[in-house]
Short mmCIF file of C-alpha atoms and ligand atoms in Angstrom, two decimals:
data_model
loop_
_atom_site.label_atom_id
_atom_site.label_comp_id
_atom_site.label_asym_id
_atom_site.label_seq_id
_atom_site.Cartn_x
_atom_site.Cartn_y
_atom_site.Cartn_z
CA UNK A 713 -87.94 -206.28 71.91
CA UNK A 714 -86.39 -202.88 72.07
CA UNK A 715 -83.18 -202.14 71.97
CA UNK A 716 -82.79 -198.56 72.81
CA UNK A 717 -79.12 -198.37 71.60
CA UNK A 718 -80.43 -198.57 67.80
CA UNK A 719 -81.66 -195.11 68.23
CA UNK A 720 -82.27 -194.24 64.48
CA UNK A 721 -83.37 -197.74 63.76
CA UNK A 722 -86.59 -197.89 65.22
CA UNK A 723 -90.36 -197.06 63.80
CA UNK A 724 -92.36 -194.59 65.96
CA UNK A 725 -95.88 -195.01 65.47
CA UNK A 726 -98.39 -191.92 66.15
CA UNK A 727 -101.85 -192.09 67.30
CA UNK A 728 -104.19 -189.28 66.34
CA UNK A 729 -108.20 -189.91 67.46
CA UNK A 730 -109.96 -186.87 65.34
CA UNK A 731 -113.62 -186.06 66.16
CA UNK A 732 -115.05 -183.13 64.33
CA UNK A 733 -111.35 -181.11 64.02
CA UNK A 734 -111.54 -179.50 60.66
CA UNK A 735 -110.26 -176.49 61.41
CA UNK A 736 -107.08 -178.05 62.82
CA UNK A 737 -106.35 -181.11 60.64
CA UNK A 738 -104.23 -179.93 58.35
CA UNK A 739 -102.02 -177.72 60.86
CA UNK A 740 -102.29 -180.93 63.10
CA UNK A 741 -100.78 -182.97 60.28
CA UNK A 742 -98.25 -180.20 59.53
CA UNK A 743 -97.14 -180.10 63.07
CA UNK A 744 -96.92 -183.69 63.95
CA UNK A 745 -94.63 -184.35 59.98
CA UNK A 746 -91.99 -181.19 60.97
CA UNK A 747 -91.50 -183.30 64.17
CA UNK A 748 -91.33 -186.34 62.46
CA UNK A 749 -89.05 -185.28 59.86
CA UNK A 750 -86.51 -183.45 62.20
CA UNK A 751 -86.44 -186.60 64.33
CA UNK A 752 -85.09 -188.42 61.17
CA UNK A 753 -86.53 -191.98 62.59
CA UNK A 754 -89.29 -194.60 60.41
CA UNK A 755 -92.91 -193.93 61.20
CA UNK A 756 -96.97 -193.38 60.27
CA UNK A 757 -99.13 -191.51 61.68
CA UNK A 758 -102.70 -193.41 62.07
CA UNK A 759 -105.66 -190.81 62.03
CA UNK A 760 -108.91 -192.55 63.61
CA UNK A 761 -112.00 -190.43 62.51
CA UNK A 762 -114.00 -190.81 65.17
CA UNK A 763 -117.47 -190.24 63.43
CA UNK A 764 -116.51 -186.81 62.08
CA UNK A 765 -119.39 -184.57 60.41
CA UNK A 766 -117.75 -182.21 59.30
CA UNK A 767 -114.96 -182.03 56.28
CA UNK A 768 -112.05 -184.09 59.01
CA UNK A 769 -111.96 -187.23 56.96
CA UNK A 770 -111.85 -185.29 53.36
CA UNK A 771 -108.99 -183.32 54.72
CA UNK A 772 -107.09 -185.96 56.12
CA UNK A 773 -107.44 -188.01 52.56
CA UNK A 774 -106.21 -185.40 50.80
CA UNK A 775 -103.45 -184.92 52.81
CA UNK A 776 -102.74 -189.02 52.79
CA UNK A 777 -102.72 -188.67 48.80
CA UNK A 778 -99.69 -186.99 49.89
CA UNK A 779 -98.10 -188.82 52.49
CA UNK A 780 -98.13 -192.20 52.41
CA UNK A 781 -97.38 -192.55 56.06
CA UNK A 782 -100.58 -191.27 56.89
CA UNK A 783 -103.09 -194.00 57.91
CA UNK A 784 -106.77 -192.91 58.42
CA UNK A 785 -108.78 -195.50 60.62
CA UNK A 786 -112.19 -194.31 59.93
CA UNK A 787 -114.82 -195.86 62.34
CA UNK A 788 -118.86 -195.99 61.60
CA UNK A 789 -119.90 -193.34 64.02
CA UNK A 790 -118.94 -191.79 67.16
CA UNK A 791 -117.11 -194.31 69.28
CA UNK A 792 -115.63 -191.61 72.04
CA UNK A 793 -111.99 -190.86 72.27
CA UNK A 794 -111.23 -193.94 74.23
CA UNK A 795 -112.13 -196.06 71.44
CA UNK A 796 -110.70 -194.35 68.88
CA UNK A 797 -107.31 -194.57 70.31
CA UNK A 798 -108.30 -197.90 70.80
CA UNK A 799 -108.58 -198.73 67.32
CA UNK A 800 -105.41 -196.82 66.59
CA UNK A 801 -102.70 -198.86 69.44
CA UNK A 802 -104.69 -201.92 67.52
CA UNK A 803 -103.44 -200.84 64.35
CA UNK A 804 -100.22 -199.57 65.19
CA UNK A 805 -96.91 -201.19 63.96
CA UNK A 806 -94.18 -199.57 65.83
CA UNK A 807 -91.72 -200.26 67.92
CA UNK A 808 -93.17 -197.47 70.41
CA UNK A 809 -96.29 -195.41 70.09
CA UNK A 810 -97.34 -191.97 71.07
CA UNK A 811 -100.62 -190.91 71.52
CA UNK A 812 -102.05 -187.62 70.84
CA UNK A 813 -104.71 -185.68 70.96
CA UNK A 814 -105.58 -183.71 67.05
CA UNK A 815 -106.28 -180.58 68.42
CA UNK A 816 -102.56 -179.08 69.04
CA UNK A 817 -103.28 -179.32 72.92
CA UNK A 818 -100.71 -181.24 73.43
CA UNK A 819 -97.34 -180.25 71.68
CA UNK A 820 -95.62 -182.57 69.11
CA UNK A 821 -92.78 -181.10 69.64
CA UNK A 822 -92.44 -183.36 73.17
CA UNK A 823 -91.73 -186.30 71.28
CA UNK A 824 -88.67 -186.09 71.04
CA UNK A 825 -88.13 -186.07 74.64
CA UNK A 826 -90.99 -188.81 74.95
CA UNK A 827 -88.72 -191.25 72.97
CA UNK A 828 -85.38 -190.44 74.56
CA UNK A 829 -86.94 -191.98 77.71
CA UNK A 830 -88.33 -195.16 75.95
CA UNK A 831 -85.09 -195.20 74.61
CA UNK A 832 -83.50 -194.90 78.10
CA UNK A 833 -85.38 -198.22 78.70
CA UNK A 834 -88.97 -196.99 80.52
CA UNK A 835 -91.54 -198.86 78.46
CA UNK A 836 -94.64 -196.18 79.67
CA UNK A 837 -93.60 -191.99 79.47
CA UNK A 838 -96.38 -190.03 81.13
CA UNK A 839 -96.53 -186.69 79.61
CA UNK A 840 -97.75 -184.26 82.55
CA UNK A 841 -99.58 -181.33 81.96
CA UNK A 842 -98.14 -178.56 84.36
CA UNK A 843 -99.87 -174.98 82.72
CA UNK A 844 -103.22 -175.37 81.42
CA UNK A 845 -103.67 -172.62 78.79
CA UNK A 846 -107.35 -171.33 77.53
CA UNK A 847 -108.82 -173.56 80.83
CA UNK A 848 -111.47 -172.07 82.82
CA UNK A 849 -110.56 -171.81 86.91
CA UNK A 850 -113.49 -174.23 87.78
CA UNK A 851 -112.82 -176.90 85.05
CA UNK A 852 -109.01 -176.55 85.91
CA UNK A 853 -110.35 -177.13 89.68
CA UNK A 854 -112.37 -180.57 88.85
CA UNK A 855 -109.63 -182.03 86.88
CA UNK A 856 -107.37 -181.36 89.82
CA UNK A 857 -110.01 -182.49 92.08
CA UNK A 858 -111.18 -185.36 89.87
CA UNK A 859 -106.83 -186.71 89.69
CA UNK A 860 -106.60 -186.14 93.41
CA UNK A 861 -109.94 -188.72 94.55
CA UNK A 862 -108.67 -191.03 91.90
CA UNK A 863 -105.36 -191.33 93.26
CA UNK A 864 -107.26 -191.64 96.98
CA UNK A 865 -108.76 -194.52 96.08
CA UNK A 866 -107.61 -196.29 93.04
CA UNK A 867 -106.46 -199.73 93.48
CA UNK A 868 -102.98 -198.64 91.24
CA UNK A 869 -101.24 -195.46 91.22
CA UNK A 870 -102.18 -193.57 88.17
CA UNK A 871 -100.13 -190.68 87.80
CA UNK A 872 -102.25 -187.27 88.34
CA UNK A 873 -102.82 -184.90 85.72
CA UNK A 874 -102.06 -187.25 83.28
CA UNK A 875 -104.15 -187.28 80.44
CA UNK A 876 -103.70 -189.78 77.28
CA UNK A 877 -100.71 -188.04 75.70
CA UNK A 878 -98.12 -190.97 76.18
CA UNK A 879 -95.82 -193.00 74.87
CA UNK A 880 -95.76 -196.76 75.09
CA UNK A 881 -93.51 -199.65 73.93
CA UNK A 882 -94.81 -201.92 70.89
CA UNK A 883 -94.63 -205.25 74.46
CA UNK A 884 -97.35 -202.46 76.50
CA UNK A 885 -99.42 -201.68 72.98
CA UNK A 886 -99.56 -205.25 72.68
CA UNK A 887 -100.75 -205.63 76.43
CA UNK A 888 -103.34 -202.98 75.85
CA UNK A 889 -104.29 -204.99 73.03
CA UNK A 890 -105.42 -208.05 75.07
CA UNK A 891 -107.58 -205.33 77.62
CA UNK A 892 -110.82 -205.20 75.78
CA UNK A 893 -113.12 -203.67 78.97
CA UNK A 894 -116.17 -201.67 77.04
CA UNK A 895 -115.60 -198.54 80.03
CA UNK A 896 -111.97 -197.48 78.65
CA UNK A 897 -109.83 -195.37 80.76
CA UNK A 898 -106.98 -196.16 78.89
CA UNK A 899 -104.45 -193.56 81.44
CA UNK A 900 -105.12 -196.50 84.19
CA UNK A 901 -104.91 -199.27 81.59
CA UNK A 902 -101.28 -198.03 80.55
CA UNK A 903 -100.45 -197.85 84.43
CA UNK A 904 -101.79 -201.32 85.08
CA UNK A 905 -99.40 -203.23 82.32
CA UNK A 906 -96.34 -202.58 84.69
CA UNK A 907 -92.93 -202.20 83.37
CA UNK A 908 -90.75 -199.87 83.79
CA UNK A 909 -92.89 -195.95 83.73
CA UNK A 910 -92.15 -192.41 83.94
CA UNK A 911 -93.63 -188.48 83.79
CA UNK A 912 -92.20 -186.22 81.78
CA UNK A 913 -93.89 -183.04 82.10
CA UNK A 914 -95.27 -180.06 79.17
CA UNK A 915 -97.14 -177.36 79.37
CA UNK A 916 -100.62 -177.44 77.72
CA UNK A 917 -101.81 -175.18 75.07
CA UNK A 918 -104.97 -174.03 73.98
CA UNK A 919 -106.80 -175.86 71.70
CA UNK A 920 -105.53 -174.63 67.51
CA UNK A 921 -109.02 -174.62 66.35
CA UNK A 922 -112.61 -174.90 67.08
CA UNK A 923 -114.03 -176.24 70.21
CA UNK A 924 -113.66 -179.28 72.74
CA UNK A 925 -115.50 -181.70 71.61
CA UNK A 926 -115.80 -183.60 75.32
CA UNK A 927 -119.39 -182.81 76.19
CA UNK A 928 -119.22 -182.64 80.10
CA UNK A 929 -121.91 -186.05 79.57
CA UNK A 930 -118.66 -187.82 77.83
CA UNK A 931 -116.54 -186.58 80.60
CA UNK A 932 -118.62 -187.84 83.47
CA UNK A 933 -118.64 -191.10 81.62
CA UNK A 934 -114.83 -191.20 81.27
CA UNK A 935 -114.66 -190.41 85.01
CA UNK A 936 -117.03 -192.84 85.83
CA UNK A 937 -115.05 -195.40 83.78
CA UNK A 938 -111.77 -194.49 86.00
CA UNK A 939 -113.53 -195.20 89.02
CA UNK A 940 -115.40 -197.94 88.65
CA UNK A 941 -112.37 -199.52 86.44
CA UNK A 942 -109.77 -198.96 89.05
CA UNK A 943 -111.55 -199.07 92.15
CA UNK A 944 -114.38 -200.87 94.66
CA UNK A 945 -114.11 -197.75 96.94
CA UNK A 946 -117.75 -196.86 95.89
CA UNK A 947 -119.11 -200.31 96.01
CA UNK A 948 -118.57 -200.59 99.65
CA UNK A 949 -119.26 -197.25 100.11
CA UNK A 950 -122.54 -199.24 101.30
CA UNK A 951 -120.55 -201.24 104.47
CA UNK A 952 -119.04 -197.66 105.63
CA UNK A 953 -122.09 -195.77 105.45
CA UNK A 954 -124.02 -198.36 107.36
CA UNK A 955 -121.23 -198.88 109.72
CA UNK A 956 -121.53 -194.88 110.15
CA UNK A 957 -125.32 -194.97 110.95
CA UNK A 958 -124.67 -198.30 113.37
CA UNK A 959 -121.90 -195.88 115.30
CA UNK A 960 -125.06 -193.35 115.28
CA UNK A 961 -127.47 -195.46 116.50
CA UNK A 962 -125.12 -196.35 119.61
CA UNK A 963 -124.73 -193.27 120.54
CA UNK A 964 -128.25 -192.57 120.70
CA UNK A 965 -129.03 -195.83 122.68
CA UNK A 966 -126.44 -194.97 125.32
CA UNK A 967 -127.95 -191.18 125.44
CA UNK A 968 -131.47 -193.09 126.03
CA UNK A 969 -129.87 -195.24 128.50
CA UNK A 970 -127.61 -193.47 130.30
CA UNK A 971 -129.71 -190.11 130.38
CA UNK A 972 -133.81 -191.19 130.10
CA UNK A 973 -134.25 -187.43 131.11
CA UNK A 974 -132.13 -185.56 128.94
CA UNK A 975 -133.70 -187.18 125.82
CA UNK A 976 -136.57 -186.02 123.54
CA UNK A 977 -139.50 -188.33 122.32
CA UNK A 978 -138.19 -188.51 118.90
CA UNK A 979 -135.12 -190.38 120.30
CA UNK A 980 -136.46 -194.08 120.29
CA UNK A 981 -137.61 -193.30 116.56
CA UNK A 982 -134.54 -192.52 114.95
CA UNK A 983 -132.34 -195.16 117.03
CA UNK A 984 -134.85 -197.73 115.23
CA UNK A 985 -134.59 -195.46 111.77
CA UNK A 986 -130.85 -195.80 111.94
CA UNK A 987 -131.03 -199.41 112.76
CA UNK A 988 -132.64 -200.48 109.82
CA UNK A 989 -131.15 -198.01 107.55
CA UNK A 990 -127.68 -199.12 108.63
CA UNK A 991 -128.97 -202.99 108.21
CA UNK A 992 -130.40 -202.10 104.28
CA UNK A 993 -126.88 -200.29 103.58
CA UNK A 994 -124.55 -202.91 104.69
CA UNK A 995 -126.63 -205.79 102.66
CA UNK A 996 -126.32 -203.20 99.90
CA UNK A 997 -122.76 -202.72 100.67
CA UNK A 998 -122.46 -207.12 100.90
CA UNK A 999 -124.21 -206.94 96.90
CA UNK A 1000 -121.34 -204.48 96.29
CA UNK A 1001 -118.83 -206.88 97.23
CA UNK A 1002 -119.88 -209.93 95.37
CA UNK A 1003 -120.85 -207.62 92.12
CA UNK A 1004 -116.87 -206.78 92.24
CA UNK A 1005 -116.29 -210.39 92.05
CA UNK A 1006 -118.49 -210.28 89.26
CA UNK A 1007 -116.86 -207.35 87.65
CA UNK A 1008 -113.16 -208.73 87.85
CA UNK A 1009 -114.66 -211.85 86.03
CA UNK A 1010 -116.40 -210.13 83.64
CA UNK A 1011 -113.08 -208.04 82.71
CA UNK A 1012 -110.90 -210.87 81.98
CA UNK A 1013 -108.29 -208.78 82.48
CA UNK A 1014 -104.98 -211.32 82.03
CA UNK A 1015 -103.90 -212.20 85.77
CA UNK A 1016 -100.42 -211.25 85.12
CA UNK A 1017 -98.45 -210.00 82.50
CA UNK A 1018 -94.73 -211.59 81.95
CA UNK A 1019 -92.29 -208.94 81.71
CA UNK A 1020 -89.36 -211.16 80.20
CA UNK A 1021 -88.22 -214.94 80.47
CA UNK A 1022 -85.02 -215.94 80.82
N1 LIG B 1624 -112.25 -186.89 70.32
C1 LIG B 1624 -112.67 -188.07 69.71
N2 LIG B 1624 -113.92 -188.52 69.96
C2 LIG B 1624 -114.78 -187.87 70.81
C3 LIG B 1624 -114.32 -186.70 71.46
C4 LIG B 1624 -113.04 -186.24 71.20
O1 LIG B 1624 -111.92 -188.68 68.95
O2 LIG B 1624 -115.90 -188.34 70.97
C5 LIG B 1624 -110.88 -186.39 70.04
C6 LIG B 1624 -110.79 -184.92 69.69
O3 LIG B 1624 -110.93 -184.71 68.29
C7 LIG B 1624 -109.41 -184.55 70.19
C8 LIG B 1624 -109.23 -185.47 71.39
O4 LIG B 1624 -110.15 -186.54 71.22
O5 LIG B 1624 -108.42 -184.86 69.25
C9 LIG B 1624 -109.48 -184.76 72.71
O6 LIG B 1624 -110.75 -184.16 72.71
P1 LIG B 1624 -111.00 -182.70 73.29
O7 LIG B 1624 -109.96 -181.78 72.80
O8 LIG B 1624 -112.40 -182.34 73.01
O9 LIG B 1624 -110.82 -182.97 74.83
P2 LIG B 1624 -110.20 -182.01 75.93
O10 LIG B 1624 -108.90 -181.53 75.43
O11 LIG B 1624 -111.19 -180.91 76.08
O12 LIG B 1624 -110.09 -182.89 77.12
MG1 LIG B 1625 -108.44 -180.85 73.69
#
């Protein structure tokens, strides 16, 4: 357990996924060691090439054969940042871990201030991106968009603009551990364990080198992943929208009740086109609602998670 008075007595661990980052490696592994070093405290740093074809992985040997708190987690092919990290927190031996992105986005030099509040007792630090340098205005509007309907209707209250730059205690890397869902979105995961969170908050820079390599088909998946991970909004997005077209159809049948003159010939035709379309969505919407049964199942997602016992 952690015992944040031992301040200079605990081993930080550092999670790195690296997908095609060449041109940034060895500043990456430059930045991230001067932070280390200056912080005084035990740690690695565990690399995970995610399926790298260009020179990433020979760079990152090289600079292991001098450093041997360098780990490099090399996986077969192109997993997708969420798994990468994955196989990083499963490799990871310290007492807290901090996850960060390899292309200088986000700072290393916010650890520090990461591991003063795990050492203030929090056992998840959010790191918040306030400025997004080098971000275009409509891909800066969609990830504020994108937080913003998550937050609407996710079952748990994951932080907006929050990406995966975090700490988290060895007890929540070991939580994540047992959370082996194949759709990752490891920022809702991290909320989900419990404890004791907070947000610090950073401004984001532009990338050091080369280019994001988040094609917008991986993003849609990762936002796909956060909604249908933390939410069953859009699974009974089928009851709504038929109760919608049922509200429709009433008003319709009163109009052609009420008022036999004042409506058109079409009128009896849609009330019965509403009718059945409203039937088909709320059976679609009644799938929905046993599929999330399903789903939950199919997680196995521990029912609770024991915080301490005394
Ligand atoms: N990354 C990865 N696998 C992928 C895509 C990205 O490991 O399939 C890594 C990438 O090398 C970087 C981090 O994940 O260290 C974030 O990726 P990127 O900078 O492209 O994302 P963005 O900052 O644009 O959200
Ligand atoms: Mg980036």
């Amino acid at each position: 357990m952690q015992d944040p008075s031992t301040s200079a007595s605990f081993k930080l661990s550092i999670v790195i996924p690296m997908y095609n980052e060449e041109q940034g490696a060895r500043e990456c592994v430059r930045r991230v060691k001067a932070v280390l070093n200056s912080m005084g405290c035990d740690h690695e740093i565990i690399f995970v090439n995610d399926g790298s074809v260009d020179k990433t992985l020979e760079y990152l040997i090289d600079e292991k054969s001098r450093d041997e708190k360098l780990r490099i987690v090399d996986l077969s092919r192109n997993f997708g940042h969420q798994a990468a990290i994955t196989a990083g927190l499963d490799r990871a031996t310290g007492d807290c871990v901090i996850v960060i992105d390899g292309d200088l986005q986000d700072p290393p030099e916010v650890f520090p201030r990461l591991v003063e509040k795990w050492q203030e007792g929090y056992d998840v630090v959010h790191a918040r991106r306030i400025k997004r340098k080098g971000m275009s205005f409509l891909a800066h509007l969609r990830a504020k968009v994108y937080y913003r309907i998550m937050r609407a209707i996710s079952e748990i209250d994951i932080p907006v603009d929050v990406g995966d730059f975090r700490l988290i205690s060895k007890r929540v890397c070991d939580n994540l551990r047992q959370l082996r869902e194949k759709h990752r979105y490891i920022r809702g995961l991290a909320t989900w364990v419990g404890y004791k969170q907070t947000i610090i908050e950073y401004d984001r820079e532009e990338r050091f080198a080369g280019v994001p390599q988040y094609t917008f088909a991986k993003l849609v998946h990762l936002s796909m992943a956060g909604l249908t991970g933390f939410s069953k909004f859009p699974l009974r997005l089928g009851v709504l929208l038929g109760a919608f077209c049922f509200a429709l159809c009433l008003i319709f049948a009163s109009i052609l009740m009420l008022w036999p003159a004042a409506t058109a010939s079409w009128t009896p035709a849609v009330i019965a086109i509403l009718f059945v379309g409203a039937l088909q969505l709320v059976c679609l919407g009644i799938i929905g609602e046993y599929l999330a049964l399903g789903l939950e199942h199919h997680r196995n997602r521990p029912l609770y998670i024991v915080q301490e016992e005394y």
